Amino acid sequence: MVRTLGVAVVGFGWMGRVHTQAYARVPHHFPGLSLRPELVAVADEVPGRAEEAAAQYGFAAAHRDWREVAADPRVRAVSIAAPNFLHREIGLAMAEAGKHIWIEKPVGLTAEDARAVSDAVTKAGVQGTVGFNYRGAPAVAAARELIASGEIGTVTHVRIRLFSDYAAHPEGALTWRYERERGGSGVLGDLASHGVDLARFLLGEIEALTADTAIFLPRRARPTGATAGHTRATGGEQGPVENEDYVNCLLRFASGARGVLEACRVSVGEQNNYGFEVHGTKGAVFWDFRRMGELGVSRGTSYQDQPVSTVYVGPGDGEYAAFQPGSANSMGYDDLKVIEAHHFLRSIAENTPYGATLADAVHSAAALDAMSRSAEQGAWVSLA
């Protein structure tokens, strides 16, 4: 029997739209799911934005104040896609109101924020899913199984990269993303949080780390109106960029493996250059988000001069079969959010966590806090 679940979206910038579209697509890709999302409410503080969302996507109600969503008994689950500084307040309020939450990373500004939301979800007995979408790629799921099977031997080291140019333009507006009070960290929360989650998903817990950070574009112009995404601004009042553009981090895993995690938001010439290289004693596996359905795999007994083969993922790898019938058919970013939506709704239907949880968000946030401390102190920081 299929039941209807009232859902709401809080924050309707680009990510809010992605969540909404994912809810609409879930029944098509996962027809066996026992819950069907119904778009009950949308909230955004920018005048007119919620009303536009309701008109375009069919939400039953539009609000300026997210508290009206928390008070609405028709809403049973909420997507939280508002700016980082609001994550803790909204997450706590929704959990305390008995609503399941699908919240974007980094779940607040600090590990304390993430832990508070996680504790609230546990106390309320609701489900909480976190937007670590890259772990949902079928190729990443296949890589994880390959590593766990021992086909590349014992993992020795990993390199994880997240390079982008979304903040590279000097006319990029000084939005909340660049302020400590509202954005918290910079590229740590934006991109390195995904890197930490991928590292843990593939290789297990991180034991210690040391990091270095830098701000390469120290001043930007303040926007004169509402912003969404990465808006440009010219001629406005200049203000300081308060959080990091770049991080480079060395990792030690509990398994004994070593790692390098590097992320930058101002990498000219790089657009969504995200991926990893995992090396073991018998082989290696490589993934590039821009070629999402491919893995580079080296395995065998040659060791020296051992070739790398391109493997196309297909049905049987992660959730690939819900989207395509055969290998080498392309998937895209929005498909990863559909997978997240499915995990969220399945968690609610079965009262069992699926996909990335608030506990994963706490681990990621703790690593980000450790990176910040390490960069300040110039020393290794333990996560044990």
Coordinates of C-alpha atoms in Angstrom, one line a residue:
M1 CA 0.0 0.0 0.0
V2 CA 1.4 3.4 -1.0
R3 CA 1.0 6.2 1.5
T4 CA 1.3 10.0 0.9
L5 CA 3.8 11.9 2.9
G6 CA 3.6 15.7 3.2
V7 CA 6.9 17.3 2.5
A8 CA 8.2 20.9 2.7
V9 CA 11.3 22.7 1.4
V10 CA 12.9 25.5 3.4
G11 CA 15.3 27.7 1.4
F12 CA 14.5 27.9 -2.3
G13 CA 17.8 28.8 -4.0
W14 CA 19.3 26.3 -6.4
M15 CA 19.6 23.5 -3.9
G16 CA 15.9 23.9 -2.8
R17 CA 15.0 23.5 -6.4
V18 CA 17.1 20.4 -6.8
H19 CA 15.4 18.9 -3.7
T20 CA 12.0 19.7 -5.0
Q21 CA 12.7 18.2 -8.4
A22 CA 14.1 15.1 -6.7
Y23 CA 10.8 14.6 -4.8
A24 CA 8.9 14.8 -8.1
R25 CA 11.1 12.2 -9.7
V26 CA 11.3 9.6 -6.9
P27 CA 8.1 7.7 -7.8
H28 CA 9.3 7.4 -11.4
H29 CA 12.6 5.9 -10.6
F30 CA 11.6 4.0 -7.4
P31 CA 8.0 2.8 -8.0
G32 CA 8.3 0.2 -5.3
L33 CA 8.7 2.8 -2.5
S34 CA 5.8 2.8 -0.1
L35 CA 5.8 6.6 0.4
R36 CA 4.8 9.2 -2.2
P37 CA 5.9 12.7 -1.4
E38 CA 3.3 15.5 -1.6
L39 CA 4.6 19.1 -1.9
V40 CA 2.8 20.8 1.0
A41 CA 4.8 23.9 1.8
V42 CA 7.8 26.0 0.7
A43 CA 9.5 28.8 2.7
D44 CA 12.0 31.4 1.7
E45 CA 12.7 34.8 3.2
V46 CA 13.3 36.5 -0.2
P47 CA 10.1 38.3 -1.2
G48 CA 8.2 36.5 -3.9
R49 CA 10.6 33.5 -4.1
A50 CA 8.3 31.1 -2.2
E51 CA 5.3 32.2 -4.2
E52 CA 7.1 31.6 -7.5
A53 CA 8.2 28.1 -6.3
A54 CA 4.6 27.3 -5.4
A55 CA 3.3 28.4 -8.8
Q56 CA 6.0 26.5 -10.7
Y57 CA 6.1 23.3 -8.7
G58 CA 2.7 23.0 -7.1
F59 CA 3.4 23.5 -3.4
A60 CA 0.1 24.0 -1.5
A61 CA 1.4 26.8 0.6
A62 CA 4.1 29.5 0.4
H63 CA 5.7 31.2 3.4
R64 CA 8.3 33.9 4.2
D65 CA 8.9 32.4 7.7
W66 CA 10.1 28.8 8.0
R67 CA 8.4 28.6 11.4
E68 CA 5.1 28.3 9.7
V69 CA 6.4 25.1 8.1
A70 CA 7.3 23.8 11.6
A71 CA 3.8 24.5 12.8
D72 CA 2.0 22.9 9.9
P73 CA 0.7 19.5 10.9
R74 CA 0.4 18.4 7.2
V75 CA 4.2 18.5 6.9
R76 CA 5.8 15.3 8.0
A77 CA 9.2 15.7 6.4
V78 CA 11.3 18.8 5.6
S79 CA 14.2 19.6 3.3
I80 CA 16.5 22.2 4.8
A81 CA 18.4 24.0 2.1
A82 CA 18.8 27.4 3.8
P83 CA 22.1 29.1 4.4
N84 CA 24.5 27.3 6.8
F85 CA 24.0 29.7 9.8
L86 CA 20.3 28.7 9.9
H87 CA 20.8 24.9 9.8
R88 CA 21.0 24.4 13.5
E89 CA 18.0 26.5 14.4
I90 CA 15.8 25.1 11.7
G91 CA 17.0 21.5 12.2
L92 CA 16.3 21.6 15.9
A93 CA 12.9 23.2 15.5
M94 CA 11.8 20.7 12.8
A95 CA 13.0 17.7 14.8
E96 CA 11.3 19.0 18.0
A97 CA 8.1 19.3 15.9
G98 CA 8.4 15.6 15.0
K99 CA 9.4 16.1 11.4
H100 CA 11.9 14.1 9.5
I101 CA 14.7 16.2 8.0
W102 CA 16.8 16.0 4.8
I103 CA 19.4 18.7 5.5
E104 CA 22.3 20.0 3.4
K105 CA 25.8 19.7 4.6
P106 CA 27.7 21.0 6.5
V107 CA 24.8 21.0 9.0
G108 CA 25.6 24.3 10.7
L109 CA 28.8 26.2 11.3
T110 CA 30.6 23.7 13.6
A111 CA 30.7 20.2 14.8
E112 CA 28.8 21.3 17.9
D113 CA 25.9 22.5 15.6
A114 CA 25.9 19.2 13.7
R115 CA 25.9 17.2 17.0
A116 CA 23.0 19.3 18.4
V117 CA 20.9 18.5 15.3
S118 CA 21.9 14.8 15.4
D119 CA 20.9 14.6 19.1
A120 CA 17.6 16.3 18.4
V121 CA 16.8 13.9 15.6
T122 CA 17.6 10.9 17.9
K123 CA 15.6 12.3 20.8
A124 CA 12.6 13.0 18.6
G125 CA 12.8 9.5 17.0
V126 CA 12.7 10.9 13.5
Q127 CA 14.9 10.2 10.5
G128 CA 17.7 12.5 9.3
T129 CA 19.4 12.4 5.9
V130 CA 22.4 14.6 4.9
G131 CA 23.3 15.9 1.5
F132 CA 26.5 14.0 0.9
N133 CA 25.4 13.3 -2.7
Y134 CA 28.7 12.1 -4.2
R135 CA 28.7 8.8 -2.2
G136 CA 25.5 8.0 -4.0
A137 CA 27.2 7.8 -7.4
P138 CA 27.0 4.1 -8.6
A139 CA 30.7 4.2 -9.5
V140 CA 31.6 5.3 -5.9
A141 CA 29.5 2.4 -4.6
A142 CA 31.3 0.1 -7.0
A143 CA 34.7 1.4 -5.9
R144 CA 33.8 0.9 -2.3
E145 CA 32.9 -2.8 -2.9
L146 CA 36.1 -3.2 -5.0
I147 CA 38.2 -1.8 -2.1
A148 CA 36.4 -3.9 0.5
S149 CA 36.8 -7.1 -1.5
G150 CA 40.6 -6.8 -1.4
E151 CA 41.0 -6.8 -5.1
I152 CA 43.5 -3.9 -4.9
G153 CA 45.1 -5.4 -1.9
T154 CA 45.6 -3.4 1.4
V155 CA 44.9 0.3 0.8
T156 CA 48.1 2.3 1.2
H157 CA 47.1 5.8 0.3
V158 CA 44.4 8.0 -1.2
R159 CA 44.2 11.4 -2.9
I160 CA 40.9 13.2 -2.9
R161 CA 40.5 16.4 -4.9
L162 CA 37.7 19.0 -5.1
F163 CA 38.6 21.9 -7.3
S164 CA 36.1 24.4 -8.6
D165 CA 36.1 28.0 -10.0
Y166 CA 32.7 29.1 -8.6
A167 CA 34.4 31.7 -6.5
A168 CA 37.3 32.5 -8.9
H169 CA 35.9 35.7 -10.4
P170 CA 37.1 38.8 -8.6
E171 CA 33.6 40.3 -9.1
G172 CA 31.9 37.4 -7.2
A173 CA 29.6 39.0 -4.6
L174 CA 30.4 39.0 -0.9
T175 CA 27.5 36.8 0.1
W176 CA 26.9 34.9 3.3
R177 CA 29.2 32.2 2.0
Y178 CA 32.3 34.4 2.7
E179 CA 31.3 35.4 6.3
R180 CA 32.3 33.5 9.4
E181 CA 29.1 34.4 11.2
R182 CA 26.7 33.2 8.5
G183 CA 28.8 30.8 6.4
G184 CA 31.2 29.4 9.0
S185 CA 34.1 27.9 7.1
G186 CA 34.6 28.5 3.4
V187 CA 35.8 25.8 1.1
L188 CA 36.0 23.5 4.1
G189 CA 32.2 23.4 4.5
D190 CA 31.4 23.8 0.8
L191 CA 33.7 21.1 -0.7
A192 CA 36.1 19.5 1.8
S193 CA 33.0 18.2 3.8
H194 CA 32.3 16.0 0.8
G195 CA 35.9 15.0 0.6
V196 CA 35.8 13.9 4.3
D197 CA 32.6 11.9 3.7
L198 CA 34.1 10.2 0.6
A199 CA 37.2 9.3 2.6
R200 CA 35.2 7.8 5.4
F201 CA 32.8 6.0 3.0
L202 CA 35.6 4.4 1.1
L203 CA 38.3 3.8 3.7
G204 CA 36.9 4.1 7.2
E205 CA 37.6 6.4 10.1
I206 CA 40.2 9.2 10.0
E207 CA 42.5 9.0 13.0
A208 CA 44.5 12.3 12.7
L209 CA 45.1 15.1 10.3
T210 CA 47.2 18.2 9.6
A211 CA 46.0 21.0 7.3
D212 CA 47.0 24.3 5.7
T213 CA 44.5 26.9 4.5
A214 CA 44.6 30.2 2.5
I215 CA 42.5 33.1 1.3
F216 CA 43.5 34.1 -2.2
L217 CA 40.9 36.7 -3.0
P218 CA 40.7 38.7 0.2
R219 CA 38.1 41.3 -0.7
R220 CA 34.8 41.3 -2.6
A221 CA 31.9 43.7 -3.3
R222 CA 28.8 43.5 -1.2
P223 CA 25.6 42.6 -3.2
T224 CA 22.9 45.2 -3.4
G225 CA 20.0 42.8 -3.5
A226 CA 18.9 39.2 -2.9
T227 CA 21.3 36.6 -4.1
A228 CA 21.1 33.0 -5.2
G229 CA 24.0 30.8 -6.2
H230 CA 27.2 32.6 -7.0
T231 CA 26.1 36.1 -8.0
R232 CA 28.5 38.8 -9.2
A233 CA 28.6 42.4 -7.9
T234 CA 30.5 45.4 -9.2
G235 CA 30.8 48.9 -7.8
G236 CA 29.5 48.0 -4.3
E237 CA 31.1 48.5 -1.0
Q238 CA 34.1 46.3 -0.6
G239 CA 34.3 43.9 2.4
P240 CA 36.8 41.2 3.6
V241 CA 36.5 37.5 2.8
E242 CA 36.6 35.9 6.2
N243 CA 36.9 32.2 5.4
E244 CA 39.3 30.1 3.4
D245 CA 39.5 29.7 -0.4
Y246 CA 41.8 26.7 -0.2
V247 CA 42.7 23.8 2.0
N248 CA 45.4 21.1 1.8
C249 CA 45.2 18.3 4.3
L250 CA 47.2 15.2 5.2
L251 CA 45.2 12.3 6.6
R252 CA 46.0 9.3 8.7
F253 CA 43.3 6.5 8.8
A254 CA 42.7 4.1 11.6
S255 CA 43.5 1.3 9.1
G256 CA 47.1 2.7 8.7
A257 CA 46.4 4.2 5.2
R258 CA 47.5 7.7 4.5
G259 CA 45.7 10.3 2.5
V260 CA 45.7 13.8 0.9
L261 CA 42.6 15.9 0.7
E262 CA 42.8 19.1 -1.3
A263 CA 39.9 21.5 -2.1
C264 CA 39.8 25.0 -3.7
R265 CA 36.9 27.2 -4.7
V266 CA 39.0 29.7 -6.8
S267 CA 40.7 27.3 -9.1
V268 CA 40.7 29.0 -12.5
G269 CA 40.2 26.5 -15.3
E270 CA 38.6 23.9 -13.0
Q271 CA 34.9 23.2 -13.1
N272 CA 33.7 20.5 -10.7
N273 CA 36.9 18.6 -10.8
Y274 CA 36.1 16.2 -8.0
G275 CA 37.4 12.7 -7.6
F276 CA 39.7 10.3 -5.9
E277 CA 42.7 8.0 -6.5
V278 CA 42.9 5.0 -4.1
H279 CA 46.1 2.9 -4.2
G280 CA 46.6 -0.5 -2.7
T281 CA 49.3 -3.1 -2.5
K282 CA 48.0 -4.9 -5.6
G283 CA 46.2 -2.3 -7.6
A284 CA 44.3 1.0 -7.7
V285 CA 40.9 2.6 -8.4
F286 CA 40.3 6.1 -9.9
W287 CA 37.1 8.2 -10.2
D288 CA 36.3 11.5 -11.7
F289 CA 32.9 13.1 -11.1
R290 CA 32.9 14.6 -14.6
R291 CA 33.0 11.1 -16.0
M292 CA 30.6 9.9 -13.3
G293 CA 29.8 6.4 -14.8
E294 CA 33.5 5.4 -15.2
L295 CA 36.1 3.9 -13.0
G296 CA 39.8 3.5 -13.8
V297 CA 40.8 0.1 -12.3
S298 CA 44.2 -1.5 -12.0
R299 CA 44.3 -5.0 -10.7
G300 CA 46.3 -8.2 -11.2
T301 CA 49.6 -9.6 -10.2
S302 CA 52.0 -7.5 -12.3
Y303 CA 52.6 -4.7 -9.8
Q304 CA 55.1 -2.9 -11.9
D305 CA 53.8 -1.6 -15.3
Q306 CA 50.4 -2.9 -14.4
P307 CA 47.8 -1.3 -16.8
V308 CA 44.7 0.6 -15.9
S309 CA 41.4 -0.4 -17.5
T310 CA 38.3 1.8 -17.9
V311 CA 35.2 0.1 -16.4
Y312 CA 31.7 1.4 -17.1
V313 CA 29.3 0.9 -14.2
G314 CA 25.9 -0.5 -14.8
P315 CA 22.9 -2.3 -13.3
G316 CA 24.1 -3.9 -10.1
D317 CA 26.3 -1.0 -9.1
G318 CA 24.6 1.2 -6.4
E319 CA 21.2 2.5 -7.6
Y320 CA 22.2 2.6 -11.3
A321 CA 19.4 0.2 -12.4
A322 CA 16.8 2.7 -11.2
F323 CA 18.0 5.1 -14.0
Q324 CA 19.5 3.2 -16.9
P325 CA 19.1 -0.3 -18.3
G326 CA 22.7 -0.9 -19.4
S327 CA 26.3 0.1 -18.8
A328 CA 27.8 3.4 -20.1
N329 CA 24.5 5.3 -20.2
S330 CA 25.1 8.6 -18.6
M331 CA 23.8 9.9 -15.2
G332 CA 23.9 13.4 -13.9
Y333 CA 24.2 15.4 -10.7
D334 CA 20.4 15.7 -10.2
D335 CA 20.1 11.9 -10.3
L336 CA 22.3 11.8 -7.2
K337 CA 19.8 13.9 -5.4
V338 CA 17.0 11.6 -6.5
I339 CA 19.0 8.8 -4.9
E340 CA 19.2 10.9 -1.7
A341 CA 15.5 11.6 -1.8
H342 CA 14.9 7.8 -2.1
H343 CA 17.1 7.0 0.8
F344 CA 15.4 9.7 2.9
L345 CA 11.9 8.5 2.1
R346 CA 12.9 4.8 2.5
S347 CA 14.4 5.6 5.9
I348 CA 11.0 7.1 7.0
A349 CA 9.0 4.2 5.5
E350 CA 11.1 1.5 7.2
N351 CA 12.2 3.5 10.3
T352 CA 15.8 2.5 9.4
P353 CA 18.5 4.8 8.3
Y354 CA 19.6 4.6 4.6
G355 CA 22.3 6.7 3.0
A356 CA 24.3 9.5 4.8
T357 CA 23.0 10.2 8.3
L358 CA 23.4 13.0 10.9
A359 CA 26.1 10.8 12.5
D360 CA 28.1 11.0 9.2
A361 CA 27.6 14.8 9.3
V362 CA 29.0 14.9 12.8
H363 CA 32.1 13.0 11.8
S364 CA 32.6 15.3 8.8
A365 CA 32.1 18.4 10.8
A366 CA 34.6 17.2 13.5
A367 CA 37.2 16.7 10.8
L368 CA 36.6 20.2 9.4
D369 CA 36.9 21.7 12.9
A370 CA 40.2 19.7 13.3
M371 CA 41.4 21.1 9.9
S372 CA 40.8 24.7 11.2
R373 CA 42.6 24.0 14.4
S374 CA 45.5 22.4 12.6
A375 CA 45.8 25.3 10.2
E376 CA 45.9 27.8 13.2
Q377 CA 48.3 25.7 15.3
G378 CA 50.5 24.3 12.5
A379 CA 50.3 20.8 14.1
W380 CA 48.7 17.4 13.7
V381 CA 45.3 17.1 15.4
S382 CA 43.8 13.8 16.6
L383 CA 40.2 12.8 15.9
A384 CA 40.3 9.8 18.2

